[in-house]
Structure formats: C-alpha cells, structure tokens
PDB file of C-alpha atoms in Angstrom:
ATOM      1  CA  MET A  26     119.507 132.796  67.286  1.00 74.00           C
ATOM      2  CA  ARG A  27     119.537 131.145  63.644  1.00 83.00           C
ATOM      3  CA  THR A  28     122.505 129.113  62.058  1.00 87.00           C
ATOM      4  CA  VAL A  29     124.680 130.919  59.258  1.00 88.00           C
ATOM      5  CA  ILE A  30     125.523 128.424  56.842  1.00 90.00           C
ATOM      6  CA  THR A  31     128.001 129.148  54.311  1.00 89.00           C
ATOM      7  CA  GLU A  32     128.577 125.814  52.811  1.00 93.00           C
ATOM      8  CA  TYR A  33     126.043 123.736  50.708  1.00 92.00           C
ATOM      9  CA  ARG A  34     125.711 121.585  47.838  1.00 93.00           C
ATOM     10  CA  ASN A  35     122.898 119.861  45.571  1.00 91.00           C
ATOM     11  CA  ALA A  36     120.527 122.597  45.713  1.00 90.00           C
ATOM     12  CA  ALA A  37     117.283 121.661  43.515  1.00 85.00           C
ATOM     13  CA  TYR A  38     113.808 123.382  43.403  1.00 82.00           C
ATOM     14  CA  LEU A  39     110.892 120.496  44.300  1.00 80.00           C
ATOM     15  CA  ARG A  40     107.420 121.304  42.547  1.00 72.00           C
ATOM     16  CA  ASN A  41     105.797 122.525  45.350  1.00 75.00           C
ATOM     17  CA  GLY A  42     108.424 125.332  45.241  1.00 77.00           C
ATOM     18  CA  MET A  43     110.826 124.056  47.937  1.00 84.00           C
ATOM     19  CA  ILE A  44     114.328 123.709  47.906  1.00 88.00           C
ATOM     20  CA  ASN A  45     116.061 120.321  48.644  1.00 90.00           C
ATOM     21  CA  VAL A  46     119.453 121.204  49.553  1.00 92.00           C
ATOM     22  CA  GLU A  47     122.608 119.458  51.914  1.00 94.00           C
ATOM     23  CA  ILE A  48     123.922 121.937  54.175  1.00 92.00           C
ATOM     24  CA  ASN A  49     127.193 121.616  55.895  1.00 94.00           C
ATOM     25  CA  HIS A  50     126.354 122.514  59.667  1.00 92.00           C
ATOM     26  CA  PRO A  51     129.035 124.094  61.637  1.00 90.00           C
ATOM     27  CA  GLU A  52     128.042 121.156  64.726  1.00 90.00           C
ATOM     28  CA  MET A  53     126.863 118.392  62.890  1.00 91.00           C
ATOM     29  CA  GLY A  54     128.212 118.317  59.327  1.00 93.00           C
ATOM     30  CA  TRP A  55     126.535 117.576  56.212  1.00 94.00           C
ATOM     31  CA  LEU A  56     122.783 117.686  56.478  1.00 93.00           C
ATOM     32  CA  PRO A  57     119.732 117.038  54.121  1.00 94.00           C
ATOM     33  CA  PHE A  58     117.798 120.126  54.210  1.00 92.00           C
ATOM     34  CA  THR A  59     114.503 121.332  52.826  1.00 90.00           C
ATOM     35  CA  CYS A  60     113.375 124.824  53.010  1.00 85.00           C
ATOM     36  CA  THR A  61     110.923 127.809  51.418  1.00 80.00           C
ATOM     37  CA  PRO A  62     112.833 130.702  50.051  1.00 72.00           C
ATOM     38  CA  ASP A  63     110.947 132.916  52.575  1.00 73.00           C
ATOM     39  CA  ASP A  64     111.107 130.668  55.618  1.00 77.00           C
ATOM     40  CA  THR A  65     111.950 132.654  58.632  1.00 74.00           C
ATOM     41  CA  ALA A  66     110.846 130.173  61.483  1.00 72.00           C
ATOM     42  CA  SER A  67     113.714 127.886  60.615  1.00 77.00           C
ATOM     43  CA  LEU A  68     116.705 127.511  63.230  1.00 84.00           C
ATOM     44  CA  ILE A  69     118.601 127.878  60.167  1.00 86.00           C
ATOM     45  CA  ASP A  70     118.902 131.163  58.614  1.00 87.00           C
ATOM     46  CA  THR A  71     117.181 130.435  55.187  1.00 84.00           C
ATOM     47  CA  VAL A  72     117.205 133.866  53.853  1.00 84.00           C
ATOM     48  CA  GLN A  73     120.788 133.771  53.821  1.00 86.00           C
ATOM     49  CA  LEU A  74     121.173 130.537  52.540  1.00 88.00           C
ATOM     50  CA  ASN A  75     118.621 131.304  49.839  1.00 84.00           C
ATOM     51  CA  ALA A  76     120.455 134.448  49.128  1.00 86.00           C
ATOM     52  CA  LEU A  77     123.870 132.388  48.737  1.00 90.00           C
ATOM     53  CA  MET A  78     122.408 129.889  46.681  1.00 89.00           C
ATOM     54  CA  LEU A  79     120.926 132.860  44.443  1.00 86.00           C
ATOM     55  CA  ALA A  80     124.267 134.537  44.272  1.00 89.00           C
ATOM     56  CA  ASN A  81     126.016 131.435  42.781  1.00 90.00           C
ATOM     57  CA  GLY A  82     123.268 130.850  40.335  1.00 87.00           C
ATOM     58  CA  ASP A  83     122.222 127.712  42.040  1.00 85.00           C
ATOM     59  CA  VAL A  84     118.509 128.499  42.587  1.00 80.00           C
ATOM     60  CA  ALA A  85     115.973 131.382  40.932  1.00 74.00           C
ATOM     61  CA  PRO A  86     114.977 134.477  42.726  1.00 69.00           C
ATOM     62  CA  TYR A  87     111.839 133.377  44.873  1.00 68.00           C
ATOM     63  CA  VAL A  88     108.783 134.171  43.059  1.00 71.00           C
ATOM     64  CA  PRO A  89     105.370 133.747  45.488  1.00 74.00           C
ATOM     65  CA  PRO A  90     102.905 131.833  44.236  1.00 77.00           C
ATOM     66  CA  THR A  91     100.243 133.582  42.233  1.00 87.00           C
ATOM     67  CA  GLN A  92      96.277 133.813  43.260  1.00 91.00           C
ATOM     68  CA  ALA A  93      95.387 131.539  40.482  1.00 93.00           C
ATOM     69  CA  GLU A  94      98.173 128.948  41.836  1.00 89.00           C
ATOM     70  CA  LEU A  95      96.898 129.260  45.300  1.00 89.00           C
ATOM     71  CA  ASP A  96      93.244 128.810  44.271  1.00 94.00           C
ATOM     72  CA  GLU A  97      94.206 126.016  42.218  1.00 94.00           C
ATOM     73  CA  GLN A  98      96.010 124.128  45.114  1.00 92.00           C
ATOM     74  CA  MET A  99      93.011 124.926  47.466  1.00 95.00           C
ATOM     75  CA  ALA A 100      90.564 123.761  44.811  1.00 96.00           C
ATOM     76  CA  ASN A 101      92.578 120.053  44.668  1.00 96.00           C
ATOM     77  CA  GLN A 102      92.212 120.031  48.373  1.00 96.00           C
ATOM     78  CA  VAL A 103      88.596 120.547  48.521  1.00 97.00           C
ATOM     79  CA  ARG A 104      88.186 117.983  45.818  1.00 97.00           C
ATOM     80  CA  ALA A 105      90.223 115.375  47.980  1.00 97.00           C
ATOM     81  CA  GLU A 106      88.078 116.323  50.853  1.00 97.00           C
ATOM     82  CA  ARG A 107      84.880 115.808  48.860  1.00 98.00           C
ATOM     83  CA  ASP A 108      86.274 112.502  47.304  1.00 97.00           C
ATOM     84  CA  ALA A 109      87.104 111.241  50.720  1.00 97.00           C
ATOM     85  CA  ILE A 110      83.800 111.957  52.007  1.00 97.00           C
ATOM     86  CA  LEU A 111      81.999 110.131  49.169  1.00 97.00           C
ATOM     87  CA  THR A 112      84.728 107.089  48.940  1.00 97.00           C
ATOM     88  CA  HIS A 113      84.204 106.599  53.067  1.00 97.00           C
ATOM     89  CA  THR A 114      80.825 107.848  54.111  1.00 96.00           C
ATOM     90  CA  VAL A 115      78.371 107.765  51.102  1.00 96.00           C
ATOM     91  CA  ASP A 116      79.269 105.426  48.483  1.00 95.00           C
ATOM     92  CA  PRO A 117      79.632 102.270  51.137  1.00 95.00           C
ATOM     93  CA  ILE A 118      75.813 102.783  51.612  1.00 95.00           C
ATOM     94  CA  VAL A 119      74.766 103.804  48.183  1.00 93.00           C
ATOM     95  CA  THR A 120      76.419 101.302  46.408  1.00 94.00           C
ATOM     96  CA  ASN A 121      75.761  98.425  48.891  1.00 94.00           C
ATOM     97  CA  PRO A 122      72.509  96.643  48.151  1.00 95.00           C
ATOM     98  CA  LEU A 123      72.110  95.209  51.354  1.00 95.00           C
ATOM     99  CA  ARG A 124      72.216  98.618  53.059  1.00 95.00           C
ATOM    100  CA  TRP A 125      70.185 100.519  50.470  1.00 95.00           C
ATOM    101  CA  ASP A 126      67.257  98.181  50.439  1.00 95.00           C
ATOM    102  CA  GLU A 127      67.107  98.824  54.425  1.00 96.00           C
ATOM    103  CA  LEU A 128      66.614 102.692  53.833  1.00 96.00           C
ATOM    104  CA  SER A 129      62.940 104.027  53.179  1.00 96.00           C
ATOM    105  CA  GLU A 130      62.566 105.733  50.108  1.00 97.00           C
ATOM    106  CA  SER A 131      62.977 109.430  51.776  1.00 97.00           C
ATOM    107  CA  GLN A 132      66.218 108.059  53.221  1.00 97.00           C
ATOM    108  CA  GLN A 133      67.613 107.088  49.875  1.00 97.00           C
ATOM    109  CA  GLN A 134      66.642 110.327  48.376  1.00 97.00           C
ATOM    110  CA  ALA A 135      68.363 112.242  51.010  1.00 97.00           C
ATOM    111  CA  TRP A 136      71.512 110.316  50.512  1.00 97.00           C
ATOM    112  CA  ARG A 137      70.699 110.590  46.794  1.00 96.00           C
ATOM    113  CA  ASP A 138      70.561 114.433  47.379  1.00 97.00           C
ATOM    114  CA  TYR A 139      73.737 114.583  49.734  1.00 97.00           C
ATOM    115  CA  ARG A 140      75.897 112.730  47.153  1.00 97.00           C
ATOM    116  CA  THR A 141      74.696 115.050  44.444  1.00 97.00           C
ATOM    117  CA  ALA A 142      75.490 118.283  46.475  1.00 97.00           C
ATOM    118  CA  LEU A 143      78.795 116.866  47.184  1.00 97.00           C
ATOM    119  CA  LEU A 144      79.540 116.379  43.350  1.00 97.00           C
ATOM    120  CA  ASN A 145      78.295 119.969  42.940  1.00 97.00           C
ATOM    121  CA  VAL A 146      80.766 121.229  45.598  1.00 97.00           C
ATOM    122  CA  PRO A 147      82.887 122.762  42.454  1.00 97.00           C
ATOM    123  CA  GLN A 148      80.205 124.750  41.153  1.00 97.00           C
ATOM    124  CA  GLN A 149      79.407 126.558  44.514  1.00 96.00           C
ATOM    125  CA  GLU A 150      80.019 130.541  43.935  1.00 95.00           C
ATOM    126  CA  GLY A 151      83.201 131.194  45.894  1.00 93.00           C
ATOM    127  CA  PHE A 152      84.732 127.724  45.316  1.00 96.00           C
ATOM    128  CA  PRO A 153      87.439 126.736  46.229  1.00 96.00           C
ATOM    129  CA  ASN A 154      87.953 129.565  49.058  1.00 94.00           C
ATOM    130  CA  ASN A 155      84.539 129.507  50.464  1.00 95.00           C
ATOM    131  CA  VAL A 156      82.865 126.240  50.132  1.00 96.00           C
ATOM    132  CA  THR A 157      79.595 125.454  52.191  1.00 96.00           C
ATOM    133  CA  TRP A 158      79.739 121.642  52.773  1.00 97.00           C
ATOM    134  CA  PRO A 159      76.095 119.634  52.477  1.00 97.00           C
ATOM    135  CA  THR A 160      75.079 118.153  55.711  1.00 96.00           C
ATOM    136  CA  ALA A 161      74.658 114.159  55.714  1.00 95.00           C
ATOM    137  CA  PRO A 162      71.555 112.738  56.273  1.00 94.00           C
TER     138      PRO A 162
END
C-alpha cells in the first residue's frame, strides 16, 4: 500500500521532467523526495501527490515527452557510448605512435575503418533507435 502525502513544500521541476519536493511523511517527518508525475511504482502515492501539487498550482500538468524528445535523448546516449569506445578503445591505439607502428598495414587499415564506422554511426539508417555497431578489429 502506498503512503498518501497531504503536506509538501518546495516543489520544483528538474530538467529531465522529474519533480524535486519535500514531503511530510506521516512516520519520518519532512523528507526530500524526487518523483516523476506518472510514477506508480513508488511507495509514495505520487499520482495523488502530483494531483495535489497541480491543484495548488505548484506544478504544471504532466506532459509526456514527444517522440522527437525521446529520439534526442536516445541519440545523445548512443553518441556518448560511441565517444566512450573511441576514447577508451580506439584512440589509445591510433594516437600512440609506438603501438601504431607495431601494427601491419592491414591492421592499421582495419583500425582506421573501425574508427570511421564509429564516427558514421549517427548517419546510419534508423539512428538513434536502431544502430548496428561496427565490430572492432
């Protein structure tokens, strides 16, 4: 059973759509709490809490993210993953003259091709929701 909250203070939206608020928990007193407007998995009745904050004019009605916003978030995640692979796997090889010189010409070309394929991930058909990651040499 979820706890119903009847007192809160300092409600504020975060950039990601979540809400920071202090709640007066019936057993634990005032606590910081972060929720999403549509969270139904919490031990706190967030639907009721959001309705109360909305009725008091402290938050705006919940508007779910658009597909474009979800796609932008996914694109940022995919680019971050790609950048991590470049930084931690590829660049330590291709930017290190000693390691690079130890590779054969075909190995060097394989690393060049892999790096280029990683850089081209955002140009793939289906990006960002359907990405085919290149295979490392």
